[in-house]
Amino acid sequence: MASLAIVLGTQMTVASAWPIVACLFLSVIVPTAVLLFVGVRSGRWKDGDVSIREERKRFYPWAIPISAAGVTATWFMRAPNFIVRGAIVTVGLLILAAIINTRLKISLHTLFAFYCVVILFRTSSPAGSVALALAVLVFWSRLNLGRHSVSENMAGALAGMVGGIFAAWWPW
């Protein structure tokens, strides 16, 4: 959400950006938080990271439609094309991660950290630089916590960077 706020804050007025942030918060962030909370409370997942690859098979079928709801919401509210495009790429990244999950538990934290880095470099070099430093810390933390291997983090970083290129740099 912070990356979205930075992008919107540099591209739009606060009055125009606020409804988009609220829309995505209510259509994606809140439902995802509820999904994770209920999943952990019910024992469906061991933790809020959905750290076990087999458990992610039950996560993606919910997370993808929730993200698709964000695409639909931004489209119906006539958000700028760059926002709708970013929402579409986000759904595509989740679908890609679900496919990759059949072989490798890709790091979604690293994926979305590097996704934000590439998008923020398009918007603001200083914001992109700060995001890069934070993404490297996310990469390290996933290793340090034992949640992911180097290859799972590398796959996440690569997918995130490619997604960021499609969302922010690729001509649509």
Coordinates of C-alpha atoms in Angstrom, one line a residue:
M1 CA 0.0 0.0 0.0
A2 CA 2.9 2.4 0.7
S3 CA 4.2 1.9 -2.8
L4 CA 0.8 2.5 -4.3
A5 CA 0.4 5.7 -2.2
I6 CA 3.8 6.9 -3.4
V7 CA 2.9 6.2 -7.0
L8 CA -0.5 7.9 -6.7
G9 CA 0.9 10.8 -4.8
T10 CA 3.4 11.6 -7.5
Q11 CA 0.9 11.1 -10.4
M12 CA -2.4 12.5 -9.0
T13 CA -3.8 14.9 -6.6
V14 CA -4.5 13.6 -3.1
A15 CA -8.3 14.1 -3.7
S16 CA -8.1 11.9 -6.8
A17 CA -5.8 9.3 -5.2
W18 CA -7.6 8.8 -1.9
P19 CA -10.6 6.9 -3.4
I20 CA -8.3 4.6 -5.3
V21 CA -6.2 3.8 -2.2
A22 CA -9.4 3.2 -0.2
C23 CA -10.9 1.1 -2.9
L24 CA -7.9 -1.2 -3.1
F25 CA -7.5 -1.3 0.7
L26 CA -11.2 -2.5 1.0
S27 CA -11.3 -4.8 -2.0
V28 CA -7.8 -6.5 -1.6
I29 CA -6.0 -5.7 1.6
V30 CA -8.8 -6.3 4.1
P31 CA -10.1 -9.5 2.4
T32 CA -6.5 -10.9 2.2
A33 CA -5.9 -10.1 5.9
V34 CA -9.2 -11.8 6.8
L35 CA -8.3 -14.8 4.6
L36 CA -4.9 -15.1 6.4
F37 CA -6.4 -14.6 9.8
V38 CA -9.1 -17.2 9.3
G39 CA -6.7 -19.6 7.6
V40 CA -4.4 -19.5 10.6
R41 CA -7.1 -19.6 13.2
S42 CA -8.8 -22.6 11.5
G43 CA -5.5 -24.4 11.2
R44 CA -5.6 -24.4 7.4
W45 CA -2.2 -22.7 7.5
K46 CA 0.5 -22.9 10.1
D47 CA 1.3 -19.2 9.9
G48 CA 0.3 -15.9 8.2
D49 CA 3.1 -16.3 5.7
V50 CA 1.6 -19.5 4.4
S51 CA 5.2 -20.8 4.6
I52 CA 4.5 -24.4 3.8
R53 CA 4.4 -25.1 0.0
E54 CA 1.6 -27.6 0.3
E55 CA -0.6 -25.1 2.2
R56 CA -0.2 -22.6 -0.6
K57 CA -2.3 -24.9 -2.8
R58 CA -5.2 -23.7 -0.6
F59 CA -4.1 -20.1 -0.5
Y60 CA -3.8 -19.2 -4.2
P61 CA -7.4 -20.2 -5.1
W62 CA -8.6 -17.5 -2.7
A63 CA -5.8 -14.9 -3.2
I64 CA -6.1 -14.8 -7.0
P65 CA -9.9 -14.0 -7.0
I66 CA -9.4 -11.4 -4.2
S67 CA -6.7 -9.7 -6.3
A68 CA -9.0 -9.9 -9.4
A69 CA -11.6 -8.1 -7.4
G70 CA -9.1 -5.3 -7.1
V71 CA -8.8 -5.2 -10.8
T72 CA -12.5 -5.1 -11.2
A73 CA -12.9 -2.4 -8.5
T74 CA -10.3 -0.1 -10.1
W75 CA -11.8 -0.6 -13.5
F76 CA -15.3 0.2 -12.4
M77 CA -14.1 3.3 -10.6
R78 CA -12.3 4.4 -13.7
A79 CA -8.9 4.5 -12.1
P80 CA -6.0 5.6 -14.4
N81 CA -4.7 3.0 -16.8
F82 CA -1.4 2.6 -14.9
I83 CA -3.3 1.6 -11.8
V84 CA -5.5 -0.9 -13.6
R85 CA -2.4 -2.3 -15.5
G86 CA -0.6 -2.7 -12.1
A87 CA -3.6 -4.6 -10.7
I88 CA -3.7 -6.9 -13.7
V89 CA 0.0 -7.6 -13.5
T90 CA -0.4 -8.3 -9.8
V91 CA -3.1 -11.0 -10.6
G92 CA -0.8 -12.4 -13.3
L93 CA 2.1 -12.6 -10.7
L94 CA -0.1 -14.5 -8.3
I95 CA -1.1 -16.9 -11.1
L96 CA 2.5 -17.3 -12.1
A97 CA 3.5 -18.0 -8.4
A98 CA 0.7 -20.6 -8.1
I99 CA 2.1 -22.4 -11.2
I100 CA 5.7 -22.2 -9.9
N101 CA 4.5 -23.5 -6.6
T102 CA 4.0 -26.9 -8.1
R103 CA 7.8 -27.2 -8.1
L104 CA 9.2 -24.3 -6.0
K105 CA 7.8 -22.3 -3.1
I106 CA 8.5 -18.8 -4.6
S107 CA 8.9 -16.0 -2.1
L108 CA 5.9 -13.8 -2.4
H109 CA 7.4 -11.3 0.0
T110 CA 10.5 -11.0 -2.2
L111 CA 8.4 -11.0 -5.4
F112 CA 6.3 -8.1 -4.3
A113 CA 9.2 -6.2 -2.8
F114 CA 11.1 -6.2 -6.1
Y115 CA 7.9 -5.6 -8.0
C116 CA 7.5 -2.4 -6.0
V117 CA 11.2 -1.5 -6.5
V118 CA 10.9 -1.5 -10.3
I119 CA 7.6 0.5 -10.3
L120 CA 9.0 3.0 -7.8
F121 CA 12.1 3.6 -9.9
R122 CA 9.8 4.5 -12.8
T123 CA 8.1 7.0 -10.5
S124 CA 10.9 8.4 -8.4
S125 CA 14.6 7.4 -8.2
P126 CA 14.9 8.3 -4.5
A127 CA 11.8 6.2 -3.7
G128 CA 13.1 3.4 -5.9
S129 CA 16.5 3.5 -4.1
V130 CA 14.9 3.3 -0.7
A131 CA 12.6 0.5 -1.9
L132 CA 15.6 -1.4 -3.3
A133 CA 17.3 -1.2 0.1
L134 CA 14.2 -2.5 1.8
A135 CA 13.7 -5.3 -0.8
V136 CA 17.2 -6.5 -0.1
L137 CA 16.4 -6.6 3.6
V138 CA 13.2 -8.6 2.8
F139 CA 15.3 -11.0 0.7
W140 CA 17.7 -11.4 3.6
S141 CA 14.9 -11.7 6.2
R142 CA 13.2 -14.6 4.3
L143 CA 16.6 -16.4 4.3
N144 CA 17.4 -15.5 7.9
L145 CA 13.9 -16.7 9.1
G146 CA 14.3 -19.9 7.3
R147 CA 11.1 -19.3 5.3
H148 CA 12.8 -19.6 1.8
S149 CA 16.0 -20.8 0.1
V150 CA 18.2 -18.6 -2.0
S151 CA 16.6 -20.1 -5.2
E152 CA 13.1 -19.4 -3.9
N153 CA 14.1 -15.8 -3.2
M154 CA 15.9 -15.4 -6.5
A155 CA 12.8 -16.7 -8.3
G156 CA 10.6 -14.2 -6.4
A157 CA 13.0 -11.3 -7.1
L158 CA 13.1 -12.2 -10.8
A159 CA 9.4 -12.6 -11.2
G160 CA 8.8 -9.3 -9.3
M161 CA 11.2 -7.4 -11.5
V162 CA 9.7 -8.8 -14.7
G163 CA 6.2 -7.9 -13.3
G164 CA 7.4 -4.4 -12.5
I165 CA 8.7 -3.9 -16.0
F166 CA 5.3 -5.0 -17.5
A167 CA 3.4 -2.9 -15.0
A168 CA 5.4 0.3 -15.2
W169 CA 7.8 0.3 -18.2
W170 CA 6.4 -1.8 -20.9
P171 CA 4.3 0.1 -23.5
W172 CA 0.7 -0.9 -23.3

